[in-house]
Amino acid sequence: MAYVPGVALLAALVVGCSAGSDSNANGADSKAGSPTVTPAPPGKYLTLPAPCRAVPRGTLKDLLPGAAELPGDQQEKVFRGSASVTYDTDRKVGCSWKSDAPNATRSLSIDFERVVSYDPAVSDDDRADTVYAKKEKAAGLSSSATPGPDAEKNTGTPGEKGKGKGKGADAEKPEDPAEDAAASSSPSGGAAGEGGAGDSSAGPEDALPSRVLDNLGDAAFLHDLPTRAGSTSQQRTVSVVFRTSNVVVTVRYAEQPALVTQVPDSRELQEKAQALARKLAETLSE
């Protein structure tokens, strides 16, 4: 009779532990069914190229007439370029060049921006697409709009279609603090879309208008902006902006003739700016 209470107590403890284990198991099962968020994939590019070495010297000689005829030290200074001031070379870099010839001054600048999303639900590529779309919109262009009857005429090249697809979700995505801080660091000053696409109507009658470009990166556009450089002569700046994965690249190529009666050749500037942009896109993809 003395051992009966002990047996009863042991049985009660075993039953209690079993009940506790079942309770924990049920709790774990209920949590295991909770949905999990898969982080968006990172962008392709983790670093940026050295901007002042991104353009071959042979290309610089073609883009900067007169530079090759300068004395040794001056020539080296022109071809070396001037790096943009930046606070994070993993995120934003740029370089500019300038050559003064007897008949005109030519200037060139390139900017690389590596976009990083701070939202785990938004990929770097999608965030870069939003950054690109802002620039395209600022230039008065919109590749995501439904083409109208004059769409082919607006591209400047028959049959040319844009590939850019701006997400148009700026309000839903977090702003990149480095993006806005670096936006004003362009060596040539001003955004690619500054002035609006409507300004491209000035200049020679055969000048091609600003337009969305095809077969350049994931999305691209060209902006042709003629401006008056004080009271001396007319300056023309052609910008080519393209996105490849999570990197947005801007090429600006400008000419200011020495005489007020001279007008920059829009077609030449556009062709050379596009050719350089395509070389940079190939370099990034290597």
C-alpha positions as semicolon CSV with decimal commas, in nm:
position;residue;x (nm);y (nm);z (nm)
1;M;0,000;0,000;0,000
2;A;0,296;0,235;0,057
3;Y;0,399;0,215;-0,309
4;V;0,058;0,294;-0,461
5;P;0,081;0,676;-0,422
6;G;0,426;0,670;-0,587
7;V;0,299;0,477;-0,889
8;A;0,002;0,710;-0,921
9;L;0,229;1,016;-0,904
10;L;0,464;0,877;-1,171
11;A;0,173;0,809;-1,403
12;A;0,044;1,163;-1,358
13;L;0,385;1,309;-1,442
14;V;0,410;1,101;-1,760
15;V;0,066;1,214;-1,872
16;G;0,151;1,579;-1,799
17;C;0,476;1,569;-2,003
18;S;0,298;1,409;-2,296
19;A;0,034;1,679;-2,292
20;G;0,301;1,950;-2,281
21;S;0,487;1,797;-2,577
22;D;0,169;1,783;-2,783
23;S;0,098;2,147;-2,702
24;N;0,446;2,258;-2,817
25;A;0,421;2,049;-3,130
26;N;0,088;2,203;-3,219
27;G;0,230;2,553;-3,160
28;A;0,529;2,483;-3,384
29;D;0,307;2,348;-3,659
30;S;0,093;2,662;-3,658
31;K;0,401;2,885;-3,699
32;A;0,551;2,668;-3,971
33;G;0,255;2,747;-4,191
34;S;0,325;3,122;-4,185
35;P;0,421;3,270;-4,528
36;T;0,788;3,369;-4,580
37;V;0,913;3,655;-4,797
38;T;1,185;3,564;-5,046
39;P;1,430;3,855;-5,090
40;A;1,444;3,999;-5,441
41;P;1,756;3,900;-5,637
42;P;2,051;4,140;-5,633
43;G;2,165;4,324;-5,944
44;K;2,425;4,188;-6,181
45;Y;2,686;4,454;-6,105
46;L;2,860;4,485;-5,769
47;T;3,127;4,734;-5,882
48;L;3,176;5,006;-6,143
49;P;3,453;5,055;-6,401
50;A;3,721;5,322;-6,367
51;P;3,547;5,600;-6,565
52;C;3,854;5,790;-6,687
53;R;3,992;5,467;-6,834
54;A;3,660;5,349;-6,980
55;V;3,703;5,536;-7,311
56;P;3,997;5,422;-7,530
57;R;4,244;5,689;-7,639
58;G;4,165;5,626;-8,005
59;T;3,799;5,703;-7,938
60;L;3,892;6,017;-7,744
61;K;4,100;6,139;-8,039
62;D;3,797;6,102;-8,263
63;L;3,560;6,271;-8,018
64;L;3,795;6,556;-7,927
65;P;3,930;6,707;-8,252
66;G;4,253;6,898;-8,205
67;A;4,359;6,722;-7,885
68;A;4,606;6,496;-8,066
69;E;4,788;6,803;-8,205
70;L;4,854;6,954;-7,863
71;P;5,202;6,948;-7,704
72;G;5,282;6,637;-7,501
73;D;5,191;6,757;-7,152
74;Q;4,872;6,933;-7,264
75;Q;4,767;6,632;-7,470
76;E;4,815;6,397;-7,177
77;K;4,611;6,626;-6,953
78;V;4,319;6,630;-7,200
79;F;4,319;6,253;-7,254
80;R;4,361;6,180;-6,883
81;G;4,024;6,341;-6,812
82;S;3,887;6,480;-6,488
83;A;3,716;6,245;-6,245
84;S;3,383;6,352;-6,096
85;V;3,367;6,425;-5,724
86;T;3,183;6,138;-5,559
87;Y;3,142;6,009;-5,205
88;D;3,094;5,642;-5,294
89;T;3,286;5,504;-5,591
90;D;3,096;5,176;-5,565
91;R;2,773;5,360;-5,639
92;K;2,852;5,662;-5,858
93;V;3,152;5,752;-6,076
94;G;3,213;5,979;-6,373
95;C;3,475;6,148;-6,587
96;S;3,486;6,445;-6,826
97;W;3,711;6,560;-7,109
98;K;3,736;6,888;-7,301
99;S;3,927;6,995;-7,610
100;D;3,959;7,346;-7,756
101;A;4,019;7,357;-8,131
102;P;4,037;7,670;-8,353
103;N;3,691;7,612;-8,497
104;A;3,505;7,463;-8,198
105;T;3,520;7,332;-7,844
106;R;3,416;6,973;-7,782
107;S;3,337;6,827;-7,440
108;L;3,253;6,475;-7,329
109;S;3,136;6,329;-7,001
110;I;3,028;5,984;-6,886
111;D;2,854;5,884;-6,563
112;F;2,798;5,536;-6,417
113;E;2,542;5,485;-6,141
114;R;2,502;5,148;-5,970
115;V;2,155;5,131;-5,818
116;V;2,090;4,932;-5,501
117;S;1,741;4,869;-5,364
118;Y;1,690;4,907;-4,992
119;D;1,359;4,720;-5,008
120;P;1,400;4,339;-4,993
121;A;1,079;4,304;-5,195
122;V;1,216;4,520;-5,482
123;S;1,509;4,399;-5,690
124;D;1,805;4,618;-5,780
125;D;1,706;4,593;-6,146
126;D;1,353;4,717;-6,077
127;R;1,487;5,004;-5,870
128;A;1,733;5,093;-6,152
129;D;1,444;5,083;-6,398
130;T;1,263;5,341;-6,186
131;V;1,572;5,565;-6,177
132;Y;1,604;5,534;-6,555
133;A;1,232;5,604;-6,607
134;K;1,266;5,933;-6,417
135;K;1,542;6,046;-6,653
136;E;1,342;5,942;-6,957
137;K;1,038;6,130;-6,833
138;A;1,248;6,440;-6,761
139;A;1,361;6,432;-7,124
140;G;0,998;6,447;-7,235
141;L;0,997;6,085;-7,350
142;S;0,798;5,786;-7,231
143;S;0,865;5,443;-7,379
144;S;0,591;5,290;-7,163
145;A;0,318;5,505;-7,317
146;T;0,084;5,357;-7,576
147;P;0,218;5,442;-7,924
148;G;0,005;5,684;-8,122
149;P;-0,022;5,739;-8,498
150;D;0,288;5,963;-8,490
151;A;0,498;5,729;-8,273
152;E;0,723;5,620;-8,561
153;K;0,789;5,980;-8,657
154;N;0,880;6,070;-8,300
155;T;1,150;5,804;-8,280
156;G;1,344;5,973;-8,558
157;T;1,432;5,639;-8,722
158;P;1,164;5,444;-8,913
159;G;1,063;5,126;-8,739
160;E;1,267;5,200;-8,427
161;K;1,094;5,100;-8,106
162;G;1,189;5,166;-7,747
163;K;1,264;4,893;-7,498
164;G;1,250;5,097;-7,181
165;K;0,967;5,015;-6,945
166;G;0,945;5,258;-6,662
167;K;0,767;5,108;-6,362
168;G;0,601;5,432;-6,265
169;A;0,600;5,328;-5,899
170;D;0,819;5,595;-5,747
171;A;0,580;5,657;-5,459
172;E;0,579;5,288;-5,364
173;K;0,956;5,240;-5,364
174;P;1,201;5,382;-5,110
175;E;1,416;5,668;-5,228
176;D;1,788;5,606;-5,253
177;P;1,958;5,882;-5,051
178;A;2,281;5,848;-5,251
179;E;2,096;5,887;-5,580
180;D;1,967;6,237;-5,513
181;A;2,296;6,347;-5,359
182;A;2,488;6,231;-5,666
183;A;2,244;6,370;-5,921
184;S;2,408;6,711;-5,911
185;S;2,764;6,579;-5,944
186;S;2,760;6,556;-6,326
187;P;3,073;6,721;-6,466
188;S;2,880;6,884;-6,746
189;G;2,606;7,012;-6,514
190;G;2,233;6,946;-6,533
191;A;2,036;6,630;-6,582
192;A;2,021;6,448;-6,912
193;G;1,664;6,557;-6,960
194;E;1,716;6,919;-6,868
195;G;1,543;7,158;-7,103
196;G;1,276;6,916;-7,226
197;A;1,256;6,727;-7,552
198;G;1,073;7,012;-7,720
199;D;1,396;7,212;-7,735
200;S;1,539;6,966;-7,988
201;S;1,343;7,135;-8,267
202;A;1,606;7,410;-8,292
203;G;1,915;7,380;-8,510
204;P;1,956;7,228;-8,859
205;E;1,642;7,106;-9,029
206;D;1,790;6,759;-9,075
207;A;1,858;6,714;-8,702
208;L;1,700;6,399;-8,561
209;P;1,478;6,460;-8,258
210;S;1,514;6,324;-7,907
211;R;1,387;5,966;-7,901
212;V;1,384;5,626;-7,734
213;L;1,658;5,398;-7,866
214;D;1,646;5,029;-7,946
215;N;1,910;4,757;-7,897
216;L;2,109;4,943;-7,633
217;G;2,113;4,785;-7,288
218;D;1,777;4,704;-7,131
219;A;1,637;5,052;-7,208
220;A;1,782;5,368;-7,364
221;F;1,701;5,712;-7,498
222;L;1,874;6,001;-7,675
223;H;1,818;6,366;-7,587
224;D;1,936;6,640;-7,825
225;L;1,948;6,982;-7,661
226;P;2,057;7,298;-7,850
227;T;2,129;7,602;-7,633
228;R;2,275;7,947;-7,674
229;A;2,614;7,987;-7,507
230;G;2,584;8,349;-7,401
231;S;2,589;8,587;-7,698
232;T;2,875;8,417;-7,884
233;S;2,758;8,095;-8,047
234;Q;2,517;7,805;-8,027
235;Q;2,609;7,500;-7,823
236;R;2,455;7,159;-7,877
237;T;2,456;6,879;-7,621
238;V;2,357;6,523;-7,705
239;S;2,289;6,287;-7,413
240;V;2,250;5,912;-7,441
241;V;2,117;5,740;-7,128
242;F;2,083;5,364;-7,098
243;R;2,024;5,100;-6,832
244;T;2,181;4,757;-6,817
245;S;2,067;4,551;-6,519
246;N;2,121;4,769;-6,210
247;V;2,357;5,023;-6,371
248;V;2,243;5,345;-6,540
249;V;2,494;5,509;-6,776
250;T;2,483;5,864;-6,912
251;V;2,697;5,990;-7,203
252;R;2,699;6,364;-7,280
253;Y;2,872;6,497;-7,588
254;A;2,868;6,869;-7,669
255;E;3,006;7,111;-7,926
256;Q;3,033;7,490;-7,916
257;P;3,148;7,647;-8,246
258;A;3,394;7,935;-8,235
259;L;3,182;8,152;-8,466
260;V;2,824;8,259;-8,408
261;T;2,742;8,175;-8,771
262;Q;2,841;7,812;-8,725
263;V;2,590;7,549;-8,614
264;P;2,692;7,215;-8,458
265;D;2,630;6,907;-8,669
266;S;2,351;6,730;-8,480
267;R;2,378;6,404;-8,673
268;E;2,750;6,375;-8,613
269;L;2,714;6,440;-8,241
270;Q;2,429;6,189;-8,212
271;E;2,611;5,918;-8,407
272;K;2,931;5,952;-8,204
273;A;2,748;5,966;-7,870
274;Q;2,551;5,652;-7,958
275;A;2,864;5,470;-8,075
276;L;3,038;5,545;-7,746
277;A;2,734;5,438;-7,544
278;R;2,728;5,104;-7,725
279;K;3,099;5,053;-7,654
280;L;3,041;5,119;-7,285
281;A;2,750;4,874;-7,282
282;E;2,974;4,608;-7,437
283;T;3,245;4,679;-7,181
284;L;3,000;4,637;-6,893
285;S;2,875;4,305;-7,031
286;E;3,225;4,155;-7,056
